[in-house]
Short mmCIF file of N, CA, C and O in Angstrom, two decimals:
data_model
loop_
_atom_site.label_atom_id
_atom_site.label_comp_id
_atom_site.label_asym_id
_atom_site.label_seq_id
_atom_site.Cartn_x
_atom_site.Cartn_y
_atom_site.Cartn_z
N UNK A 1166 -4.00 -29.41 6.92
CA UNK A 1166 -5.31 -29.77 7.40
C UNK A 1166 -6.37 -29.03 6.59
O UNK A 1166 -6.08 -28.05 5.91
N UNK A 1167 -7.59 -29.47 6.63
CA UNK A 1167 -8.68 -28.88 5.87
C UNK A 1167 -9.70 -28.31 6.85
O UNK A 1167 -10.05 -28.93 7.84
N UNK A 1168 -10.15 -27.08 6.55
CA UNK A 1168 -11.17 -26.44 7.37
C UNK A 1168 -12.19 -25.84 6.41
O UNK A 1168 -11.93 -24.83 5.77
N UNK A 1169 -13.32 -26.49 6.28
CA UNK A 1169 -14.33 -26.03 5.32
C UNK A 1169 -13.81 -26.22 3.92
O UNK A 1169 -13.35 -27.30 3.54
N UNK A 1170 -13.85 -25.15 3.12
CA UNK A 1170 -13.33 -25.24 1.74
C UNK A 1170 -11.89 -24.73 1.63
O UNK A 1170 -11.38 -24.53 0.55
N UNK A 1171 -11.22 -24.54 2.76
CA UNK A 1171 -9.83 -24.06 2.77
C UNK A 1171 -8.88 -25.19 3.16
O UNK A 1171 -9.18 -25.99 4.04
N UNK A 1172 -7.72 -25.22 2.48
CA UNK A 1172 -6.68 -26.21 2.76
C UNK A 1172 -5.47 -25.48 3.31
O UNK A 1172 -5.00 -24.52 2.72
N UNK A 1173 -4.94 -25.95 4.42
CA UNK A 1173 -3.80 -25.31 5.07
C UNK A 1173 -2.61 -26.26 5.07
O UNK A 1173 -2.76 -27.47 5.23
N UNK A 1174 -1.42 -25.69 4.89
CA UNK A 1174 -0.19 -26.46 4.90
C UNK A 1174 0.75 -25.79 5.88
O UNK A 1174 0.97 -24.57 5.81
N UNK A 1175 1.29 -26.56 6.79
CA UNK A 1175 2.30 -26.04 7.70
C UNK A 1175 3.66 -26.46 7.18
O UNK A 1175 3.84 -27.60 6.80
N UNK A 1176 4.60 -25.54 7.14
CA UNK A 1176 5.93 -25.84 6.61
C UNK A 1176 6.09 -25.24 5.23
O UNK A 1176 5.50 -24.22 4.90
N UNK A 1177 6.89 -25.89 4.40
CA UNK A 1177 7.20 -25.38 3.06
C UNK A 1177 6.58 -26.25 1.99
O UNK A 1177 6.46 -27.47 2.17
N UNK A 1178 6.25 -25.65 0.87
CA UNK A 1178 5.66 -26.36 -0.25
C UNK A 1178 6.63 -26.28 -1.43
O UNK A 1178 7.09 -25.19 -1.79
N UNK A 1179 6.93 -27.42 -2.01
CA UNK A 1179 7.79 -27.46 -3.17
C UNK A 1179 7.04 -28.01 -4.36
O UNK A 1179 6.38 -29.04 -4.27
N UNK A 1180 7.12 -27.29 -5.48
CA UNK A 1180 6.56 -27.78 -6.74
C UNK A 1180 7.74 -27.92 -7.69
O UNK A 1180 8.43 -26.95 -7.98
N UNK A 1181 7.99 -29.13 -8.12
CA UNK A 1181 9.14 -29.41 -8.97
C UNK A 1181 10.39 -29.71 -8.17
O UNK A 1181 11.46 -29.91 -8.73
N UNK A 1182 10.28 -29.72 -6.85
CA UNK A 1182 11.42 -30.05 -5.99
C UNK A 1182 10.93 -30.77 -4.75
O UNK A 1182 9.84 -30.50 -4.24
N UNK A 1183 11.75 -31.70 -4.26
CA UNK A 1183 11.40 -32.43 -3.04
C UNK A 1183 11.96 -31.74 -1.80
O UNK A 1183 11.66 -32.13 -0.68
N UNK A 1184 12.79 -30.71 -2.00
CA UNK A 1184 13.39 -30.01 -0.85
C UNK A 1184 13.23 -28.49 -1.01
O UNK A 1184 14.18 -27.79 -1.35
N UNK A 1185 12.03 -27.99 -0.76
CA UNK A 1185 11.80 -26.54 -0.88
C UNK A 1185 12.62 -25.75 0.14
O UNK A 1185 12.72 -26.14 1.30
N UNK A 1186 13.22 -24.66 -0.31
CA UNK A 1186 14.07 -23.85 0.57
C UNK A 1186 13.33 -22.65 1.15
O UNK A 1186 13.85 -21.98 2.03
N UNK A 1187 12.15 -22.36 0.65
CA UNK A 1187 11.35 -21.24 1.14
C UNK A 1187 9.93 -21.72 1.39
O UNK A 1187 9.61 -22.88 1.14
N UNK A 1188 9.09 -20.82 1.83
CA UNK A 1188 7.70 -21.16 2.08
C UNK A 1188 7.06 -21.79 0.84
O UNK A 1188 6.38 -22.80 0.92
N UNK A 1189 7.34 -21.21 -0.35
CA UNK A 1189 6.90 -21.79 -1.62
C UNK A 1189 8.09 -21.76 -2.57
O UNK A 1189 8.66 -20.70 -2.84
N UNK A 1190 8.48 -22.92 -3.06
CA UNK A 1190 9.57 -23.03 -4.01
C UNK A 1190 9.04 -23.68 -5.27
O UNK A 1190 8.50 -24.79 -5.23
N UNK A 1191 9.18 -22.98 -6.40
CA UNK A 1191 8.83 -23.52 -7.71
C UNK A 1191 10.12 -23.79 -8.46
O UNK A 1191 10.99 -22.93 -8.53
N UNK A 1192 10.27 -24.98 -9.04
CA UNK A 1192 11.50 -25.32 -9.73
C UNK A 1192 11.20 -26.01 -11.05
O UNK A 1192 10.33 -26.88 -11.12
N UNK A 1193 11.93 -25.62 -12.08
CA UNK A 1193 11.88 -26.30 -13.37
C UNK A 1193 13.26 -26.21 -13.98
O UNK A 1193 13.85 -25.13 -14.00
N UNK A 1194 13.78 -27.31 -14.47
CA UNK A 1194 15.13 -27.35 -15.03
C UNK A 1194 15.09 -26.96 -16.50
O UNK A 1194 15.38 -27.75 -17.38
N UNK A 1195 14.67 -25.71 -16.74
CA UNK A 1195 14.60 -25.20 -18.12
C UNK A 1195 14.50 -23.68 -18.04
O UNK A 1195 14.17 -23.13 -17.00
N UNK A 1196 14.78 -23.02 -19.15
CA UNK A 1196 14.65 -21.57 -19.22
C UNK A 1196 13.76 -21.22 -20.41
O UNK A 1196 13.91 -21.80 -21.48
N UNK A 1197 12.85 -20.30 -20.21
CA UNK A 1197 11.94 -19.92 -21.29
C UNK A 1197 12.59 -19.04 -22.34
O UNK A 1197 12.07 -18.85 -23.42
N UNK A 1198 13.74 -18.46 -22.05
CA UNK A 1198 14.42 -17.58 -22.99
C UNK A 1198 13.90 -16.17 -22.90
O UNK A 1198 13.10 -15.82 -22.02
N UNK A 1199 14.38 -15.32 -23.79
CA UNK A 1199 13.95 -13.92 -23.80
C UNK A 1199 12.77 -13.75 -24.76
O UNK A 1199 12.41 -14.67 -25.47
N UNK A 1200 12.16 -12.55 -24.79
CA UNK A 1200 10.97 -12.38 -25.64
C UNK A 1200 11.18 -12.71 -27.12
O UNK A 1200 10.25 -13.16 -27.77
N UNK A 1201 12.38 -12.54 -27.64
CA UNK A 1201 12.59 -12.82 -29.06
C UNK A 1201 12.75 -14.31 -29.35
O UNK A 1201 12.62 -14.74 -30.49
N UNK A 1202 13.06 -15.11 -28.33
CA UNK A 1202 13.19 -16.56 -28.53
C UNK A 1202 12.47 -17.31 -27.42
O UNK A 1202 12.99 -18.26 -26.85
N UNK A 1203 11.27 -16.89 -27.14
CA UNK A 1203 10.48 -17.37 -26.00
C UNK A 1203 9.92 -18.77 -26.23
O UNK A 1203 9.35 -19.06 -27.26
N UNK A 1204 10.09 -19.67 -25.24
CA UNK A 1204 9.52 -21.00 -25.26
C UNK A 1204 8.59 -21.13 -24.05
O UNK A 1204 9.04 -21.47 -22.95
N UNK A 1205 7.28 -20.83 -24.21
CA UNK A 1205 6.36 -20.83 -23.06
C UNK A 1205 6.35 -22.13 -22.26
O UNK A 1205 6.20 -22.10 -21.04
N UNK A 1206 6.54 -23.27 -22.91
CA UNK A 1206 6.49 -24.54 -22.19
C UNK A 1206 7.61 -24.67 -21.16
O UNK A 1206 7.51 -25.46 -20.23
N UNK A 1207 8.69 -23.88 -21.30
CA UNK A 1207 9.80 -23.94 -20.36
C UNK A 1207 9.62 -23.01 -19.16
O UNK A 1207 10.44 -23.04 -18.24
N UNK A 1208 8.60 -22.18 -19.16
CA UNK A 1208 8.40 -21.26 -18.04
C UNK A 1208 8.04 -22.04 -16.77
O UNK A 1208 7.40 -23.09 -16.82
N UNK A 1209 8.47 -21.52 -15.64
CA UNK A 1209 8.17 -22.14 -14.36
C UNK A 1209 6.77 -21.78 -13.88
O UNK A 1209 6.08 -22.59 -13.27
N UNK A 1210 6.32 -20.57 -14.18
CA UNK A 1210 5.02 -20.10 -13.70
C UNK A 1210 4.30 -19.38 -14.82
O UNK A 1210 4.90 -18.58 -15.55
N UNK A 1211 3.00 -19.63 -14.95
CA UNK A 1211 2.16 -18.97 -15.95
C UNK A 1211 1.02 -18.29 -15.21
O UNK A 1211 0.32 -18.91 -14.41
N UNK A 1212 0.84 -17.01 -15.48
CA UNK A 1212 -0.27 -16.24 -14.90
C UNK A 1212 -1.03 -15.65 -16.08
O UNK A 1212 -0.43 -15.05 -16.97
N UNK A 1213 -2.36 -15.82 -16.08
CA UNK A 1213 -3.11 -15.31 -17.23
C UNK A 1213 -4.46 -14.74 -16.81
O UNK A 1213 -4.99 -15.05 -15.76
N UNK A 1214 -4.96 -13.86 -17.68
CA UNK A 1214 -6.32 -13.35 -17.55
C UNK A 1214 -7.01 -13.52 -18.90
O UNK A 1214 -6.55 -14.29 -19.74
N UNK A 1215 -8.08 -12.78 -19.16
CA UNK A 1215 -8.84 -12.98 -20.40
C UNK A 1215 -8.04 -12.74 -21.66
O UNK A 1215 -8.25 -13.41 -22.67
N UNK A 1216 -7.12 -11.78 -21.65
CA UNK A 1216 -6.46 -11.41 -22.89
C UNK A 1216 -4.94 -11.51 -22.86
O UNK A 1216 -4.31 -11.39 -23.90
N UNK A 1217 -4.34 -11.67 -21.70
CA UNK A 1217 -2.88 -11.60 -21.59
C UNK A 1217 -2.35 -12.74 -20.75
O UNK A 1217 -3.03 -13.26 -19.86
N UNK A 1218 -1.09 -13.09 -21.02
CA UNK A 1218 -0.43 -14.15 -20.27
C UNK A 1218 0.97 -13.68 -19.91
O UNK A 1218 1.65 -13.04 -20.71
N UNK A 1219 1.39 -13.99 -18.69
CA UNK A 1219 2.74 -13.67 -18.24
C UNK A 1219 3.41 -14.98 -17.85
O UNK A 1219 2.83 -15.81 -17.14
N UNK A 1220 4.64 -15.18 -18.34
CA UNK A 1220 5.42 -16.36 -18.04
C UNK A 1220 6.65 -15.93 -17.24
O UNK A 1220 7.30 -14.95 -17.58
N UNK A 1221 6.97 -16.66 -16.18
CA UNK A 1221 8.13 -16.35 -15.35
C UNK A 1221 9.00 -17.58 -15.17
O UNK A 1221 8.50 -18.70 -15.09
N UNK A 1222 10.28 -17.35 -15.11
CA UNK A 1222 11.21 -18.39 -14.67
C UNK A 1222 12.31 -17.72 -13.87
O UNK A 1222 12.19 -16.56 -13.49
N UNK A 1223 13.38 -18.43 -13.60
CA UNK A 1223 14.43 -17.91 -12.74
C UNK A 1223 15.18 -16.71 -13.25
O UNK A 1223 15.84 -16.01 -12.49
N UNK A 1224 15.09 -16.41 -14.56
CA UNK A 1224 15.85 -15.27 -15.08
C UNK A 1224 15.09 -14.40 -16.08
O UNK A 1224 15.68 -13.52 -16.68
N UNK A 1225 13.80 -14.62 -16.25
CA UNK A 1225 13.08 -13.77 -17.19
C UNK A 1225 11.59 -13.71 -16.89
O UNK A 1225 11.02 -14.62 -16.30
N UNK A 1226 11.00 -12.60 -17.30
CA UNK A 1226 9.55 -12.41 -17.26
C UNK A 1226 9.14 -12.03 -18.67
O UNK A 1226 9.69 -11.07 -19.24
N UNK A 1227 8.24 -12.76 -19.26
CA UNK A 1227 7.78 -12.49 -20.62
C UNK A 1227 6.27 -12.37 -20.60
O UNK A 1227 5.58 -13.25 -20.09
N UNK A 1228 5.76 -11.26 -21.13
CA UNK A 1228 4.32 -11.05 -21.21
C UNK A 1228 3.88 -11.15 -22.66
O UNK A 1228 4.57 -10.69 -23.56
N UNK A 1229 2.74 -11.80 -22.88
CA UNK A 1229 2.18 -11.88 -24.22
C UNK A 1229 0.76 -11.31 -24.17
O UNK A 1229 0.15 -11.26 -23.12
N UNK A 1230 0.27 -10.87 -25.28
CA UNK A 1230 -1.07 -10.29 -25.32
C UNK A 1230 -0.98 -8.84 -25.75
O UNK A 1230 0.10 -8.29 -25.95
N UNK A 1231 -2.13 -8.22 -25.88
CA UNK A 1231 -2.18 -6.87 -26.43
C UNK A 1231 -2.05 -5.75 -25.43
O UNK A 1231 -1.85 -4.60 -25.80
N UNK A 1232 -2.11 -6.04 -24.12
CA UNK A 1232 -2.04 -4.97 -23.12
C UNK A 1232 -0.59 -4.61 -22.83
O UNK A 1232 0.32 -5.43 -22.97
N UNK A 1233 -0.37 -3.37 -22.41
CA UNK A 1233 0.97 -2.92 -22.05
C UNK A 1233 1.46 -3.69 -20.83
O UNK A 1233 0.69 -4.03 -19.94
N UNK A 1234 2.74 -3.98 -20.80
CA UNK A 1234 3.35 -4.61 -19.63
C UNK A 1234 3.61 -3.51 -18.62
O UNK A 1234 4.31 -2.55 -18.89
N UNK A 1235 3.00 -3.62 -17.46
CA UNK A 1235 3.10 -2.58 -16.45
C UNK A 1235 3.98 -3.06 -15.31
O UNK A 1235 3.80 -4.16 -14.79
N UNK A 1236 4.93 -2.23 -14.95
CA UNK A 1236 5.85 -2.52 -13.87
C UNK A 1236 5.95 -1.27 -13.04
O UNK A 1236 6.23 -0.19 -13.58
N UNK A 1237 5.68 -1.34 -11.77
CA UNK A 1237 5.77 -0.12 -10.99
C UNK A 1237 5.36 -0.31 -9.55
O UNK A 1237 5.27 -1.42 -9.05
N UNK A 1238 5.12 0.81 -8.91
CA UNK A 1238 4.80 0.84 -7.49
C UNK A 1238 3.65 1.82 -7.29
O UNK A 1238 3.64 2.89 -7.90
N UNK A 1239 2.71 1.49 -6.43
CA UNK A 1239 1.57 2.38 -6.18
C UNK A 1239 1.91 3.47 -5.18
O UNK A 1239 1.11 4.38 -4.97
N UNK A 1240 3.06 3.40 -4.56
CA UNK A 1240 3.48 4.40 -3.59
C UNK A 1240 4.66 5.21 -4.14
O UNK A 1240 5.27 4.82 -5.12
N UNK A 1241 4.99 6.32 -3.50
CA UNK A 1241 6.12 7.15 -3.91
C UNK A 1241 7.42 6.47 -3.47
O UNK A 1241 7.95 6.76 -2.40
N UNK A 1242 7.89 5.54 -4.27
CA UNK A 1242 9.10 4.79 -3.95
C UNK A 1242 9.95 4.63 -5.21
O UNK A 1242 9.42 4.55 -6.31
N UNK A 1243 11.26 4.60 -5.03
CA UNK A 1243 12.18 4.43 -6.16
C UNK A 1243 12.10 3.01 -6.71
O UNK A 1243 11.74 2.07 -6.00
N UNK A 1244 12.47 2.85 -7.99
CA UNK A 1244 12.62 1.54 -8.61
C UNK A 1244 14.10 1.38 -8.91
O UNK A 1244 14.71 2.24 -9.57
N UNK A 1245 14.69 0.31 -8.42
CA UNK A 1245 16.14 0.11 -8.54
C UNK A 1245 16.44 -1.04 -9.48
O UNK A 1245 15.73 -2.04 -9.51
N UNK A 1246 17.52 -0.91 -10.24
CA UNK A 1246 17.98 -1.94 -11.17
C UNK A 1246 19.41 -2.33 -10.77
O UNK A 1246 20.29 -1.48 -10.72
N UNK A 1247 19.61 -3.61 -10.51
CA UNK A 1247 20.91 -4.13 -10.08
C UNK A 1247 21.44 -5.14 -11.08
O UNK A 1247 20.68 -5.86 -11.71
N UNK A 1248 22.75 -5.18 -11.20
CA UNK A 1248 23.44 -6.26 -11.87
C UNK A 1248 24.79 -6.42 -11.19
O UNK A 1248 25.35 -5.44 -10.69
N UNK A 1249 25.29 -7.65 -11.11
CA UNK A 1249 26.53 -7.95 -10.42
C UNK A 1249 26.49 -7.44 -8.97
O UNK A 1249 27.48 -6.92 -8.46
N UNK A 1250 25.31 -7.55 -8.34
CA UNK A 1250 25.09 -7.16 -6.93
C UNK A 1250 25.37 -5.68 -6.67
O UNK A 1250 25.68 -5.28 -5.56
N UNK A 1251 25.25 -4.85 -7.70
CA UNK A 1251 25.53 -3.42 -7.56
C UNK A 1251 24.43 -2.64 -8.28
O UNK A 1251 24.05 -2.97 -9.40
N UNK A 1252 23.94 -1.57 -7.64
CA UNK A 1252 22.92 -0.75 -8.29
C UNK A 1252 23.51 -0.04 -9.50
O UNK A 1252 24.52 0.64 -9.41
N UNK A 1253 22.88 -0.21 -10.65
CA UNK A 1253 23.35 0.42 -11.89
C UNK A 1253 22.45 1.57 -12.32
O UNK A 1253 22.91 2.51 -12.95
N UNK A 1254 21.14 1.48 -12.00
CA UNK A 1254 20.21 2.52 -12.43
C UNK A 1254 19.05 2.59 -11.46
O UNK A 1254 18.70 1.60 -10.83
N UNK A 1255 18.46 3.78 -11.35
CA UNK A 1255 17.26 3.93 -10.54
C UNK A 1255 16.36 4.97 -11.18
O UNK A 1255 16.82 5.90 -11.85
N UNK A 1256 15.08 4.76 -11.01
CA UNK A 1256 14.08 5.77 -11.35
C UNK A 1256 13.51 6.20 -10.01
O UNK A 1256 12.93 5.38 -9.29
N UNK A 1257 13.72 7.47 -9.64
CA UNK A 1257 13.25 7.88 -8.33
C UNK A 1257 11.76 8.20 -8.37
O UNK A 1257 11.13 8.20 -9.43
N UNK A 1258 11.18 8.44 -7.21
CA UNK A 1258 9.74 8.63 -7.09
C UNK A 1258 9.23 9.82 -7.89
O UNK A 1258 8.06 9.88 -8.26
N UNK A 1259 10.11 10.78 -8.21
CA UNK A 1259 9.69 11.95 -8.99
C UNK A 1259 9.86 11.73 -10.50
O UNK A 1259 9.52 12.59 -11.29
N UNK A 1260 10.40 10.56 -10.90
CA UNK A 1260 10.58 10.25 -12.31
C UNK A 1260 11.97 10.53 -12.84
O UNK A 1260 12.25 10.30 -14.01
N UNK A 1261 12.88 11.01 -12.00
CA UNK A 1261 14.26 11.26 -12.43
C UNK A 1261 14.99 9.93 -12.54
O UNK A 1261 14.83 9.05 -11.71
N UNK A 1262 15.84 9.82 -13.57
CA UNK A 1262 16.58 8.59 -13.83
C UNK A 1262 18.04 8.83 -13.51
O UNK A 1262 18.65 9.78 -14.00
N UNK A 1263 18.60 7.97 -12.68
CA UNK A 1263 20.02 8.02 -12.37
C UNK A 1263 20.70 6.78 -12.89
O UNK A 1263 20.30 5.67 -12.59
N UNK A 1264 21.75 6.97 -13.69
CA UNK A 1264 22.56 5.86 -14.18
C UNK A 1264 23.94 6.06 -13.56
O UNK A 1264 24.59 7.08 -13.79
N UNK A 1265 24.35 5.10 -12.74
CA UNK A 1265 25.60 5.24 -12.01
C UNK A 1265 25.50 6.27 -10.90
O UNK A 1265 26.50 6.75 -10.39
N UNK A 1266 24.28 6.62 -10.53
CA UNK A 1266 24.04 7.70 -9.55
C UNK A 1266 22.76 7.36 -8.79
O UNK A 1266 21.71 7.19 -9.40
N UNK A 1267 22.83 7.24 -7.47
CA UNK A 1267 21.64 6.84 -6.71
C UNK A 1267 20.78 8.00 -6.23
O UNK A 1267 19.74 7.78 -5.62
N UNK A 1268 21.18 9.22 -6.52
CA UNK A 1268 20.35 10.39 -6.17
C UNK A 1268 20.32 11.35 -7.36
O UNK A 1268 20.98 12.39 -7.36
N UNK A 1269 19.57 11.00 -8.41
CA UNK A 1269 19.55 11.87 -9.60
C UNK A 1269 18.98 13.25 -9.27
O UNK A 1269 18.00 13.38 -8.54
N UNK A 1270 19.63 14.28 -9.81
CA UNK A 1270 19.22 15.66 -9.56
C UNK A 1270 18.44 16.27 -10.71
O UNK A 1270 17.81 17.30 -10.55
N UNK A 1271 18.53 15.66 -11.90
CA UNK A 1271 17.83 16.14 -13.09
C UNK A 1271 17.14 14.95 -13.75
O UNK A 1271 17.32 13.80 -13.32
N UNK A 1272 16.34 15.19 -14.79
CA UNK A 1272 15.57 14.12 -15.44
C UNK A 1272 16.42 12.90 -15.81
O UNK A 1272 16.02 11.78 -15.61
N UNK A 1273 17.60 13.12 -16.39
CA UNK A 1273 18.54 12.04 -16.70
C UNK A 1273 19.89 12.45 -16.16
O UNK A 1273 20.51 13.39 -16.65
N UNK A 1274 20.35 11.76 -15.13
CA UNK A 1274 21.59 12.09 -14.45
C UNK A 1274 22.54 10.91 -14.60
O UNK A 1274 22.32 9.84 -14.05
N UNK A 1275 23.58 11.10 -15.43
CA UNK A 1275 24.52 10.02 -15.72
C UNK A 1275 25.88 10.37 -15.11
O UNK A 1275 26.42 11.44 -15.39
N UNK A 1276 26.40 9.49 -14.30
CA UNK A 1276 27.73 9.67 -13.72
C UNK A 1276 28.66 8.73 -14.46
O UNK A 1276 28.36 7.55 -14.66
N UNK A 1277 29.80 9.25 -14.88
CA UNK A 1277 30.74 8.46 -15.67
C UNK A 1277 32.15 8.85 -15.34
O UNK A 1277 32.41 9.90 -14.77
N UNK A 1278 33.07 7.98 -15.72
CA UNK A 1278 34.49 8.30 -15.60
C UNK A 1278 34.87 9.23 -16.74
O UNK A 1278 34.25 9.21 -17.80
N UNK A 1279 35.88 10.01 -16.56
CA UNK A 1279 36.27 11.04 -17.53
C UNK A 1279 36.56 10.46 -18.91
O UNK A 1279 36.32 11.10 -19.92
N UNK A 1280 37.05 9.23 -18.99
CA UNK A 1280 37.38 8.64 -20.29
C UNK A 1280 36.30 7.74 -20.85
O UNK A 1280 36.50 7.08 -21.86
N UNK A 1281 35.15 7.66 -20.17
CA UNK A 1281 34.05 6.82 -20.64
C UNK A 1281 33.23 7.52 -21.71
O UNK A 1281 33.08 8.74 -21.70
N UNK A 1282 32.67 6.74 -22.62
CA UNK A 1282 31.69 7.25 -23.57
C UNK A 1282 30.34 7.24 -22.88
O UNK A 1282 29.93 6.22 -22.33
N UNK A 1283 29.64 8.37 -22.87
CA UNK A 1283 28.35 8.45 -22.19
C UNK A 1283 27.25 7.87 -23.07
O UNK A 1283 26.39 7.15 -22.61
N UNK A 1284 27.25 8.20 -24.34
CA UNK A 1284 26.19 7.73 -25.24
C UNK A 1284 26.74 7.63 -26.65
O UNK A 1284 27.66 8.35 -27.02
N UNK A 1285 26.14 6.75 -27.43
CA UNK A 1285 26.48 6.61 -28.84
C UNK A 1285 25.19 6.73 -29.63
O UNK A 1285 24.21 6.08 -29.31
N UNK A 1286 25.19 7.59 -30.62
CA UNK A 1286 24.03 7.76 -31.49
C UNK A 1286 24.45 7.35 -32.89
O UNK A 1286 25.48 7.78 -33.38
N UNK A 1287 23.68 6.50 -33.53
CA UNK A 1287 24.06 6.05 -34.87
C UNK A 1287 22.82 5.77 -35.70
O UNK A 1287 21.73 5.60 -35.17
N UNK A 1288 23.03 5.73 -37.00
CA UNK A 1288 21.97 5.33 -37.93
C UNK A 1288 22.41 4.01 -38.55
O UNK A 1288 23.59 3.70 -38.58
N UNK A 1289 21.45 3.22 -39.03
CA UNK A 1289 21.84 1.96 -39.68
C UNK A 1289 22.77 2.22 -40.85
O UNK A 1289 22.65 3.25 -41.54
N UNK A 1290 23.71 1.32 -41.10
CA UNK A 1290 24.67 1.53 -42.19
C UNK A 1290 23.98 1.61 -43.54
O UNK A 1290 24.52 2.18 -44.48
N UNK A 1291 22.77 1.09 -43.66
CA UNK A 1291 22.05 1.15 -44.93
C UNK A 1291 21.42 2.53 -45.15
O UNK A 1291 20.92 2.82 -46.22
N UNK A 1292 21.44 3.37 -44.13
CA UNK A 1292 20.80 4.69 -44.21
C UNK A 1292 21.83 5.79 -44.02
O UNK A 1292 21.68 6.67 -43.18
N UNK A 1293 22.90 5.76 -44.82
CA UNK A 1293 24.01 6.70 -44.65
C UNK A 1293 23.67 8.12 -45.06
O UNK A 1293 24.37 9.06 -44.71
N UNK A 1294 22.61 8.32 -45.84
CA UNK A 1294 22.27 9.67 -46.30
C UNK A 1294 21.46 10.46 -45.27
O UNK A 1294 21.37 11.67 -45.35
N UNK A 1295 20.86 9.78 -44.31
CA UNK A 1295 20.06 10.46 -43.30
C UNK A 1295 21.00 10.97 -42.20
O UNK A 1295 21.78 10.21 -41.64
N UNK A 1296 20.93 12.26 -41.89
CA UNK A 1296 21.81 12.79 -40.85
C UNK A 1296 21.38 12.33 -39.45
O UNK A 1296 20.22 12.04 -39.21
N UNK A 1297 22.35 12.26 -38.56
CA UNK A 1297 22.08 12.00 -37.15
C UNK A 1297 21.99 13.37 -36.47
O UNK A 1297 22.87 14.19 -36.61
N UNK A 1298 20.90 13.60 -35.76
CA UNK A 1298 20.69 14.89 -35.12
C UNK A 1298 20.64 14.70 -33.61
O UNK A 1298 19.94 13.83 -33.11
N UNK A 1299 21.42 15.50 -32.91
CA UNK A 1299 21.36 15.55 -31.45
C UNK A 1299 20.82 16.92 -31.10
O UNK A 1299 21.36 17.94 -31.52
N UNK A 1300 19.73 16.95 -30.36
CA UNK A 1300 19.04 18.21 -30.08
C UNK A 1300 18.83 18.37 -28.58
O UNK A 1300 18.39 17.45 -27.90
N UNK A 1301 19.15 19.54 -28.09
CA UNK A 1301 18.87 19.90 -26.70
C UNK A 1301 17.95 21.10 -26.71
O UNK A 1301 18.20 22.07 -27.42
N UNK A 1302 16.89 21.05 -25.93
CA UNK A 1302 15.97 22.18 -25.83
C UNK A 1302 15.90 22.63 -24.38
O UNK A 1302 15.65 21.83 -23.48
N UNK A 1303 16.15 23.90 -24.15
CA UNK A 1303 16.07 24.49 -22.82
C UNK A 1303 15.08 25.63 -22.93
O UNK A 1303 15.32 26.62 -23.63
N UNK A 1304 13.95 25.49 -22.24
CA UNK A 1304 12.83 26.42 -22.40
C UNK A 1304 12.50 26.48 -23.88
O UNK A 1304 12.22 25.48 -24.49
N UNK A 1305 12.58 27.64 -24.48
CA UNK A 1305 12.28 27.74 -25.91
C UNK A 1305 13.55 27.79 -26.76
O UNK A 1305 13.49 27.91 -27.97
N UNK A 1306 14.71 27.71 -26.13
CA UNK A 1306 15.97 27.77 -26.87
C UNK A 1306 16.42 26.36 -27.24
O UNK A 1306 16.35 25.44 -26.45
N UNK A 1307 16.86 26.22 -28.46
CA UNK A 1307 17.23 24.91 -28.97
C UNK A 1307 18.66 24.93 -29.48
O UNK A 1307 19.07 25.85 -30.17
N UNK A 1308 19.41 23.89 -29.13
CA UNK A 1308 20.78 23.72 -29.64
C UNK A 1308 20.79 22.37 -30.34
O UNK A 1308 20.40 21.36 -29.77
N UNK A 1309 21.25 22.35 -31.59
CA UNK A 1309 21.27 21.11 -32.35
C UNK A 1309 22.63 20.92 -33.01
O UNK A 1309 23.28 21.88 -33.41
N UNK A 1310 23.02 19.66 -33.10
CA UNK A 1310 24.19 19.28 -33.86
C UNK A 1310 23.73 18.29 -34.91
O UNK A 1310 23.00 17.35 -34.61
N UNK A 1311 24.12 18.49 -36.14
CA UNK A 1311 23.76 17.59 -37.23
C UNK A 1311 25.04 16.96 -37.73
O UNK A 1311 26.00 17.66 -38.08
N UNK A 1312 25.07 15.64 -37.79
CA UNK A 1312 26.24 14.92 -38.26
C UNK A 1312 25.87 14.19 -39.54
O UNK A 1312 24.85 13.53 -39.62
N UNK A 1313 26.69 14.34 -40.56
CA UNK A 1313 26.47 13.64 -41.83
C UNK A 1313 27.69 12.78 -42.12
O UNK A 1313 28.80 13.16 -41.84
N UNK A 1314 27.44 11.67 -42.73
CA UNK A 1314 28.52 10.73 -43.09
C UNK A 1314 29.27 11.26 -44.27
O UNK A 1314 28.73 11.80 -45.19
#
């Protein structure tokens, strides 16, 4: 129904579908791809302002323009990352990152199995003369390992 300059809809609204499953259902039978192979015309939703545009579909969010892509929360709340219906990583409200750990105790807290590789550091094969350096700094004390090919 219409009341003044406002339009009201009771029930569900479907765009691109005749059978919306939620209050608002947007559907498009296409995928925009990832940022390196982005096809804006395939996005389901486009949001834009004066200088930037964000495209969304069922499996990706791609932002274009010169401004930084901002993702976050205005309150002291954790940000969780899931895959395969299981939490894989979280950034807690204090900025600590937990990978495989839902209560990180230090800046980067990685839980792994004893036989797992935690991290791999490498240089491009075309740059074999440049050493790979792993450096840990605790207060003013520094421990470094230098690896050369």
